[in-house]
Short mmCIF file of C-alpha atoms in Angstrom, two decimals:
data_model
loop_
_atom_site.label_atom_id
_atom_site.label_comp_id
_atom_site.label_asym_id
_atom_site.label_seq_id
_atom_site.Cartn_x
_atom_site.Cartn_y
_atom_site.Cartn_z
CA MET A 1 -28.41 22.44 -17.02
CA ALA A 2 -26.10 19.94 -18.46
CA ARG A 3 -23.57 21.64 -21.35
CA ILE A 4 -21.33 19.73 -23.83
CA PHE A 5 -18.56 20.81 -25.52
CA LYS A 6 -14.94 19.39 -27.19
CA GLN A 7 -12.12 20.28 -25.15
CA GLN A 8 -8.98 21.94 -26.18
CA TYR A 9 -5.69 20.33 -25.40
CA ALA A 10 -2.00 21.12 -26.23
CA LYS A 11 0.04 18.53 -28.38
CA THR A 12 3.07 17.20 -26.68
CA THR A 13 5.91 15.22 -27.73
CA VAL A 14 8.70 13.13 -25.68
CA ALA A 15 11.63 15.39 -24.19
CA ARG A 16 15.15 14.45 -25.65
CA ASP A 17 18.59 15.16 -24.46
CA ALA A 18 21.51 16.82 -26.35
CA ASP A 19 22.24 13.23 -27.74
CA GLY A 20 18.87 12.59 -28.70
CA LYS A 21 17.88 9.98 -26.20
CA ALA A 22 14.17 10.09 -24.67
CA ILE A 23 14.41 11.52 -20.90
CA ARG A 24 12.91 9.21 -18.34
CA LEU A 25 11.40 10.76 -14.98
CA ALA A 26 11.96 8.93 -11.34
CA ASN A 27 8.79 6.88 -12.05
CA GLY A 28 9.84 5.06 -14.99
CA ARG A 29 7.58 7.43 -17.82
CA TYR A 30 8.89 9.44 -20.41
CA LYS A 31 8.80 13.25 -19.78
CA CYS A 32 6.41 15.08 -22.27
CA VAL A 33 6.89 18.82 -23.40
CA PRO A 34 4.42 21.13 -25.50
CA CYS A 35 4.90 21.01 -29.46
CA LEU A 36 5.61 24.48 -30.54
CA ASP A 37 5.29 26.15 -33.91
CA ALA A 38 7.22 28.20 -35.92
CA ALA A 39 6.41 31.38 -33.47
CA GLY A 40 7.31 29.41 -30.77
CA GLN A 41 3.73 28.68 -29.42
CA PRO A 42 2.10 25.82 -28.14
CA ILE A 43 0.48 23.85 -30.84
CA THR A 44 -3.52 22.88 -29.80
CA ALA A 45 -6.00 20.93 -31.01
CA THR A 46 -9.70 19.90 -30.37
CA ALA A 47 -10.72 16.55 -28.91
CA LYS A 48 -13.01 14.12 -31.13
CA LYS A 49 -15.24 13.31 -28.56
CA TRP A 50 -17.78 15.72 -26.85
CA THR A 51 -17.62 16.13 -22.80
CA ILE A 52 -20.53 16.45 -20.73
CA GLU A 53 -20.43 19.27 -17.78
CA TYR A 54 -22.88 18.50 -15.22
CA THR A 55 -24.16 18.85 -11.92
CA ASP A 56 -24.78 15.52 -9.51
CA ALA A 57 -27.09 14.62 -6.50
CA ALA A 58 -24.47 16.48 -4.23
CA GLY A 59 -24.25 19.70 -6.07
CA LYS A 60 -20.64 18.92 -7.40
CA VAL A 61 -20.22 19.57 -10.74
CA ARG A 62 -18.88 16.94 -12.92
CA ARG A 63 -17.39 16.17 -16.16
CA LYS A 64 -18.00 12.83 -18.31
CA SER A 65 -16.49 11.66 -21.44
CA GLY A 66 -19.43 11.75 -24.51
CA TYR A 67 -19.47 10.47 -28.06
CA THR A 68 -18.19 11.70 -31.19
CA ASP A 69 -21.77 12.08 -32.20
CA LYS A 70 -23.23 15.22 -30.82
CA LEU A 71 -27.07 14.20 -30.55
CA ALA A 72 -25.94 10.75 -28.85
CA THR A 73 -23.99 12.97 -26.48
CA GLU A 74 -27.09 15.10 -25.52
CA GLN A 75 -28.69 12.18 -25.14
CA LEU A 76 -26.51 11.11 -22.33
CA ALA A 77 -26.24 14.20 -20.70
CA ALA A 78 -30.15 14.26 -20.22
CA LYS A 79 -30.08 11.31 -18.87
CA LEU A 80 -26.94 12.09 -16.22
CA GLU A 81 -29.08 15.01 -15.26
CA ARG A 82 -32.28 12.79 -14.90
CA LYS A 83 -30.49 10.39 -12.82
CA ALA A 84 -28.82 13.11 -10.61
CA ALA A 85 -32.15 14.61 -10.00
CA ARG A 86 -33.85 11.12 -8.70
CA ARG A 87 -30.51 10.78 -6.31
CA ALA A 88 -31.07 14.15 -4.86
CA GLU A 89 -34.53 12.88 -3.89
CA GLY A 90 -33.68 9.54 -2.56
CA VAL A 91 -34.87 7.68 -5.55
CA PHE A 92 -32.65 4.80 -7.27
CA ASP A 93 -33.41 3.00 -9.98
CA ALA A 94 -32.95 -0.87 -9.83
CA THR A 95 -32.39 -1.31 -13.39
CA ASP A 96 -29.37 0.35 -13.78
CA ASP A 97 -28.03 1.74 -10.81
CA GLU A 98 -24.60 0.39 -9.89
CA SER A 99 -25.22 0.85 -6.07
CA LEU A 100 -27.71 -1.94 -6.19
CA ARG A 101 -25.31 -4.65 -7.96
CA PRO A 102 -24.26 -7.71 -5.54
CA ILE A 103 -21.11 -6.38 -3.29
CA GLY A 104 -18.71 -9.00 -4.31
CA GLU A 105 -18.84 -7.85 -7.89
CA GLN A 106 -17.96 -4.46 -6.91
CA LEU A 107 -15.21 -6.27 -4.57
CA ASP A 108 -13.70 -7.74 -7.78
CA GLU A 109 -13.39 -4.49 -9.55
CA TYR A 110 -11.91 -2.68 -6.35
CA TRP A 111 -9.26 -5.30 -6.31
CA GLN A 112 -8.31 -4.55 -9.82
CA HIS A 113 -8.29 -1.01 -8.94
CA LEU A 114 -5.82 -1.58 -5.99
CA GLU A 115 -3.56 -3.78 -8.48
CA ALA A 116 -3.87 -0.83 -10.89
CA LYS A 117 -2.74 1.61 -8.66
CA LYS A 118 0.48 -0.87 -7.59
CA ALA A 119 -0.44 -1.70 -4.51
CA THR A 120 1.41 -4.20 -2.72
CA PRO A 121 0.26 -7.73 -2.37
CA ARG A 122 0.55 -7.43 1.52
CA HIS A 123 -1.82 -4.23 1.39
CA ILE A 124 -4.44 -6.16 -0.89
CA THR A 125 -4.52 -9.44 1.22
CA GLU A 126 -4.91 -7.13 4.38
CA THR A 127 -7.47 -5.04 2.82
CA LYS A 128 -9.08 -7.93 1.68
CA ALA A 129 -9.54 -9.70 4.96
CA LYS A 130 -10.36 -6.46 6.64
CA LEU A 131 -13.29 -5.90 4.16
CA GLN A 132 -14.70 -9.14 4.29
CA LYS A 133 -14.82 -9.43 7.96
CA ILE A 134 -17.09 -6.03 8.03
CA ILE A 135 -19.12 -7.29 5.24
CA ARG A 136 -20.22 -10.51 7.11
CA ALA A 137 -20.40 -8.48 10.56
CA CYS A 138 -22.55 -5.72 9.35
CA GLY A 139 -24.47 -7.94 6.65
CA PHE A 140 -23.86 -5.61 3.59
CA ALA A 141 -24.85 -7.53 0.68
CA ARG A 142 -25.00 -4.61 -1.80
CA LEU A 143 -22.86 -0.95 -1.84
CA LEU A 144 -26.38 0.78 -1.22
CA ASP A 145 -26.40 -1.14 1.97
CA VAL A 146 -23.41 0.06 3.67
CA GLN A 147 -24.36 2.91 6.44
CA ALA A 148 -22.81 4.59 9.31
CA GLY A 149 -24.63 2.91 11.83
CA PRO A 150 -23.91 -0.75 11.59
CA LEU A 151 -20.43 0.28 10.65
CA GLU A 152 -19.90 2.30 13.62
CA CYS A 153 -21.54 -0.46 15.95
CA PHE A 154 -18.86 -3.00 14.56
CA LEU A 155 -16.16 -0.58 15.34
CA SER A 156 -17.34 -0.23 19.05
CA LYS A 157 -17.54 -3.92 19.24
CA LEU A 158 -14.10 -4.45 17.66
CA MET A 159 -12.53 -2.46 20.81
CA LEU A 160 -14.74 -4.40 23.69
CA PRO A 161 -12.87 -6.60 26.00
CA PRO A 162 -13.00 -10.18 25.17
CA PRO A 163 -15.75 -11.94 27.67
CA LYS A 164 -14.74 -12.56 30.88
CA THR A 165 -12.62 -15.44 31.60
CA GLU A 166 -10.01 -14.65 33.95
CA LYS A 167 -10.86 -14.83 37.89
CA VAL A 168 -9.11 -12.95 40.34
CA ARG A 169 -9.68 -13.52 44.20
CA GLY A 170 -13.27 -14.98 43.00
CA GLN A 171 -14.34 -12.26 40.86
CA THR A 172 -14.66 -12.36 37.01
CA ILE A 173 -12.28 -9.79 35.11
CA PRO A 174 -11.98 -9.01 31.51
CA ASP A 175 -8.79 -9.56 29.95
CA ARG A 176 -8.35 -6.07 28.53
CA ALA A 177 -5.00 -6.61 27.00
CA ARG A 178 -6.91 -8.67 24.16
CA GLY A 179 -9.01 -5.69 23.19
CA ARG A 180 -8.57 -4.21 19.68
CA SER A 181 -6.71 -0.57 19.83
CA PRO A 182 -7.66 2.55 18.36
CA ARG A 183 -5.07 1.95 16.00
CA THR A 184 -6.38 -1.18 14.85
CA ARG A 185 -10.06 0.13 14.48
CA ASP A 186 -8.64 2.74 12.49
CA THR A 187 -7.57 0.64 9.90
CA TYR A 188 -10.70 -1.33 9.78
CA PHE A 189 -12.09 2.08 9.05
CA SER A 190 -9.91 3.21 6.53
CA ALA A 191 -10.33 -0.26 4.45
CA ILE A 192 -13.96 0.63 4.07
CA ARG A 193 -13.85 4.47 3.88
CA SER A 194 -11.43 3.84 0.66
CA LEU A 195 -13.81 1.18 -0.79
CA VAL A 196 -16.76 3.75 -0.29
CA ARG A 197 -14.57 6.83 -1.55
CA TRP A 198 -13.73 4.63 -5.11
CA ALA A 199 -17.25 3.68 -5.59
CA VAL A 200 -18.37 7.57 -5.20
CA LYS A 201 -15.57 8.48 -7.75
CA ARG A 202 -16.91 5.51 -10.06
CA ASP A 203 -20.69 7.06 -9.48
CA LYS A 204 -21.53 3.89 -8.11
CA LEU A 205 -23.07 5.53 -4.74
CA PRO A 206 -24.52 8.92 -4.66
CA ARG A 207 -22.64 10.10 -1.92
CA ASN A 208 -20.23 8.84 0.75
CA PRO A 209 -22.55 7.37 3.75
CA LEU A 210 -19.53 7.50 5.93
CA GLU A 211 -18.71 10.90 6.22
CA THR A 212 -20.15 11.21 9.84
CA ILE A 213 -17.62 8.79 11.08
CA SER A 214 -14.28 9.74 11.87
CA GLU A 215 -10.72 8.23 13.17
CA LEU A 216 -9.72 8.10 16.79
CA ARG A 217 -5.98 8.56 16.47
CA ASP A 218 -5.69 8.06 20.21
CA GLU A 219 -1.84 8.40 20.80
CA GLY A 220 -2.28 7.61 24.65
CA ASP A 221 -3.76 3.99 23.99
CA VAL A 222 -0.57 2.37 22.54
CA ARG A 223 -0.79 -1.02 23.02
CA ARG A 224 2.87 -2.23 21.60
CA LYS A 225 5.24 0.38 22.58
CA ARG A 226 8.50 0.12 20.62
CA ARG A 227 12.20 0.66 21.65
CA ALA A 228 15.21 1.07 19.58
CA LEU A 229 18.08 -0.87 19.92
CA THR A 230 21.55 -0.11 21.40
CA ASP A 231 24.60 0.07 19.58
CA ASP A 232 25.72 -3.05 21.50
CA GLU A 233 22.47 -4.90 20.93
CA LEU A 234 22.32 -4.23 17.27
CA ARG A 235 26.12 -5.59 16.82
CA ARG A 236 25.15 -8.62 18.55
CA LEU A 237 22.01 -9.03 16.34
CA LEU A 238 23.93 -8.72 13.00
CA LYS A 239 26.55 -11.23 14.09
CA ALA A 240 23.78 -13.81 15.13
CA ALA A 241 21.85 -12.94 12.16
CA HIS A 242 25.12 -14.12 9.88
CA ALA A 243 25.82 -17.30 12.45
CA ARG A 244 22.53 -18.53 13.04
CA PRO A 245 21.87 -20.41 9.72
CA LEU A 246 25.07 -22.45 10.11
CA ASP A 247 24.63 -22.66 14.22
CA GLN A 248 21.46 -24.55 13.44
CA ALA A 249 21.89 -26.39 10.23
CA ARG A 250 19.84 -29.10 11.07
CA PHE A 251 16.66 -26.87 11.23
CA MET A 252 17.59 -25.02 7.79
CA LYS A 253 16.18 -26.89 4.90
CA LYS A 254 14.81 -25.92 1.49
CA ARG A 255 11.07 -26.17 0.67
CA LYS A 256 11.18 -29.92 -0.32
CA GLY A 257 13.14 -30.81 2.54
CA THR A 258 16.55 -30.86 1.05
CA PRO A 259 19.25 -29.80 3.59
CA LEU A 260 21.04 -26.63 2.70
CA THR A 261 24.63 -26.74 1.65
CA PRO A 262 27.13 -24.81 4.02
CA GLU A 263 27.68 -22.50 1.47
CA GLU A 264 24.07 -21.56 0.98
CA LEU A 265 23.74 -21.19 5.02
CA GLU A 266 26.66 -18.84 4.85
CA GLU A 267 25.29 -16.65 2.01
CA MET A 268 21.51 -16.72 4.01
CA GLY A 269 23.07 -15.59 7.29
CA LEU A 270 25.04 -12.90 5.19
CA GLN A 271 21.85 -11.60 3.28
CA ARG A 272 19.95 -11.75 6.76
CA ALA A 273 22.75 -9.26 8.33
CA LEU A 274 22.80 -6.95 5.40
CA ILE A 275 19.09 -6.72 5.15
CA TYR A 276 18.96 -5.57 8.81
CA LYS A 277 22.01 -3.22 8.20
CA THR A 278 20.45 -1.71 5.43
CA LEU A 279 16.98 -1.11 7.06
CA VAL A 280 18.86 0.58 9.87
CA MET A 281 20.97 2.83 8.21
CA THR A 282 18.68 3.90 5.47
CA GLY A 283 15.35 3.86 7.38
CA LEU A 284 13.65 2.26 4.81
CA ARG A 285 10.67 0.06 5.22
CA GLU A 286 10.66 -3.48 4.55
CA ASP A 287 8.21 -3.29 1.62
CA GLU A 288 10.21 -0.64 0.36
CA LEU A 289 13.62 -2.43 0.64
CA ARG A 290 11.98 -5.51 -0.75
CA GLN A 291 11.46 -3.61 -4.25
CA ILE A 292 14.88 -1.97 -4.53
CA THR A 293 16.89 -3.29 -7.51
CA TRP A 294 20.20 -3.00 -8.15
CA ALA A 295 19.28 -0.27 -10.86
CA ASP A 296 18.39 2.01 -7.95
CA VAL A 297 21.62 1.73 -6.12
CA ASP A 298 24.76 4.04 -7.22
CA LEU A 299 28.00 2.18 -5.76
CA LYS A 300 30.56 3.72 -8.40
CA ASP A 301 32.29 5.64 -5.33
CA PRO A 302 32.06 4.00 -1.95
CA ASN A 303 32.76 7.35 -0.53
CA ASN A 304 29.64 8.97 -2.67
CA ALA A 305 27.02 5.86 -2.91
CA TRP A 306 23.47 6.65 -3.15
CA LEU A 307 20.25 4.78 -3.23
CA ASP A 308 17.57 6.17 -5.26
CA ILE A 309 14.03 5.38 -4.62
CA PRO A 310 11.57 5.46 -7.34
CA ALA A 311 8.17 7.06 -6.12
CA ALA A 312 6.10 4.08 -7.30
CA ILE A 313 7.56 2.18 -4.39
CA THR A 314 7.45 4.93 -1.57
CA LYS A 315 4.43 5.10 0.72
CA ALA A 316 3.96 8.83 0.34
CA GLY A 317 4.40 8.28 -3.37
CA GLU A 318 7.23 10.85 -3.67
CA ALA A 319 10.92 9.66 -5.12
CA ALA A 320 14.05 10.25 -2.81
CA SER A 321 17.62 9.85 -2.64
CA ILE A 322 19.40 8.41 0.29
CA PRO A 323 23.26 8.58 0.86
CA ILE A 324 24.84 5.28 1.60
CA ARG A 325 27.65 4.87 4.57
CA ALA A 326 30.92 4.01 3.04
CA ASP A 327 31.39 0.64 5.07
CA LEU A 328 27.54 -0.24 3.94
CA ALA A 329 28.19 0.63 0.49
CA ALA A 330 31.45 -1.86 0.40
CA GLU A 331 29.41 -4.48 1.77
CA LEU A 332 26.53 -4.22 -1.00
CA THR A 333 29.23 -3.94 -3.30
CA ALA A 334 30.73 -7.12 -2.18
CA TRP A 335 27.26 -8.60 -2.18
CA ARG A 336 26.64 -8.21 -5.77
CA LYS A 337 29.86 -9.53 -7.02
CA GLN A 338 29.42 -12.87 -4.78
CA ARG A 339 25.92 -13.11 -6.27
CA GLY A 340 27.68 -12.84 -9.83
CA ARG A 341 26.80 -9.61 -10.91
CA GLN A 342 23.31 -9.73 -11.42
CA ALA A 343 21.23 -7.79 -13.84
CA ALA A 344 20.34 -4.07 -12.73
CA SER A 345 16.56 -5.30 -12.94
CA ARG A 346 17.05 -7.86 -10.16
CA PRO A 347 16.07 -7.03 -6.60
CA VAL A 348 19.04 -6.38 -4.06
CA PHE A 349 17.68 -8.94 -1.44
CA ALA A 350 15.36 -11.68 -1.76
CA ILE A 351 13.51 -10.38 1.74
CA PRO A 352 11.40 -13.41 3.42
CA GLN A 353 7.55 -12.49 4.00
CA ASN A 354 8.01 -13.70 7.41
CA LEU A 355 10.71 -11.47 8.13
CA ALA A 356 9.27 -10.26 11.67
CA ARG A 357 9.20 -13.74 12.76
CA VAL A 358 12.71 -14.26 11.26
CA LEU A 359 13.81 -11.39 13.45
CA LYS A 360 12.61 -12.68 16.68
CA LYS A 361 14.64 -15.54 16.36
CA ASP A 362 17.34 -13.91 15.72
CA LEU A 363 17.16 -11.60 18.74
CA LYS A 364 16.71 -14.74 20.82
CA HIS A 365 19.70 -16.36 19.18
CA ALA A 366 21.51 -12.95 20.50
CA GLY A 367 20.54 -13.14 23.64
CA ILE A 368 18.36 -9.97 23.34
CA ASP A 369 14.91 -9.92 25.09
CA TYR A 370 12.00 -8.96 22.37
CA ARG A 371 10.09 -7.50 24.55
CA THR A 372 11.25 -5.29 27.94
CA LYS A 373 9.90 -2.80 30.36
CA ALA A 374 11.24 -0.03 27.76
CA GLY A 375 8.78 -1.84 24.84
CA TYR A 376 9.24 -4.29 22.08
CA ALA A 377 12.25 -4.60 20.23
#
């Protein structure tokens, strides 16, 4: 039986320091503290809207915001109860059920959800490509069509070797090196699983139809084993990255085809070498470093320099502080002066989107093999 009630909440206010300035948290939001009365007790208030508490088709207790009018809220609660009962019996109402809308409309809402979560453009682009490929292959026209059977078939085919094309001693054998790895298979599954979980939370699906599928996480099937560069290789890479724009000046042009000046080429090489060095010495991911601004870098004391990473840009969603080695701090200070003391809100580096491709060219210019028996650089 659904029940309605008005929630009690504690009033809050923005916390301030001794100088009366508002205190900001690492994620950029203001710190809030409870409002206290004369006796030092928190001040509570009653919400204007009624809240509905009911049990959904899966037996989970849920809460939904109602209206300021009690009668209208009671009617909505009764409607939610009837809807949950129908879903529990496998009956769906085609007139108002979200799961029967075209999946294209649902995806448009999902993209907005990812953007609101501050997902990176690269993540959104890759998720779109994977979901669209799954939907076309499985024939999902609505969210209600998403089922474990067709998806498992798609994921299994994803890992199969390509058609037999290579002949050895008269026998046709498959090229297994082109088959998708378990890790790639899991990225496709993760994309559709996140969509379904979002749909369940938004009451667009009665339950998660993919609960029977799990990730493979096969650590033994590594298609691209990585290797770390030696100290000598790293020094050669930094030197080559700095010098390559000038060495290959005739290939370096702006977007409109205008040749770059020697000063611009020198700055390009210096920035690229600093990007590599910062990535190596801080352990940051490429997308994390791309979003770091000068406000996140403390270079006042080169011997005690720090990099404060906001929680909004880390993969784990937690803020972190990383010490910066003195030589790197000095180079970053010189880099900022060379750029004309940029504003604190400006990114430290302008990292190209195709950094992996640029890295391969720099490795080749340094005489370092990208692929060896030990793995990929």
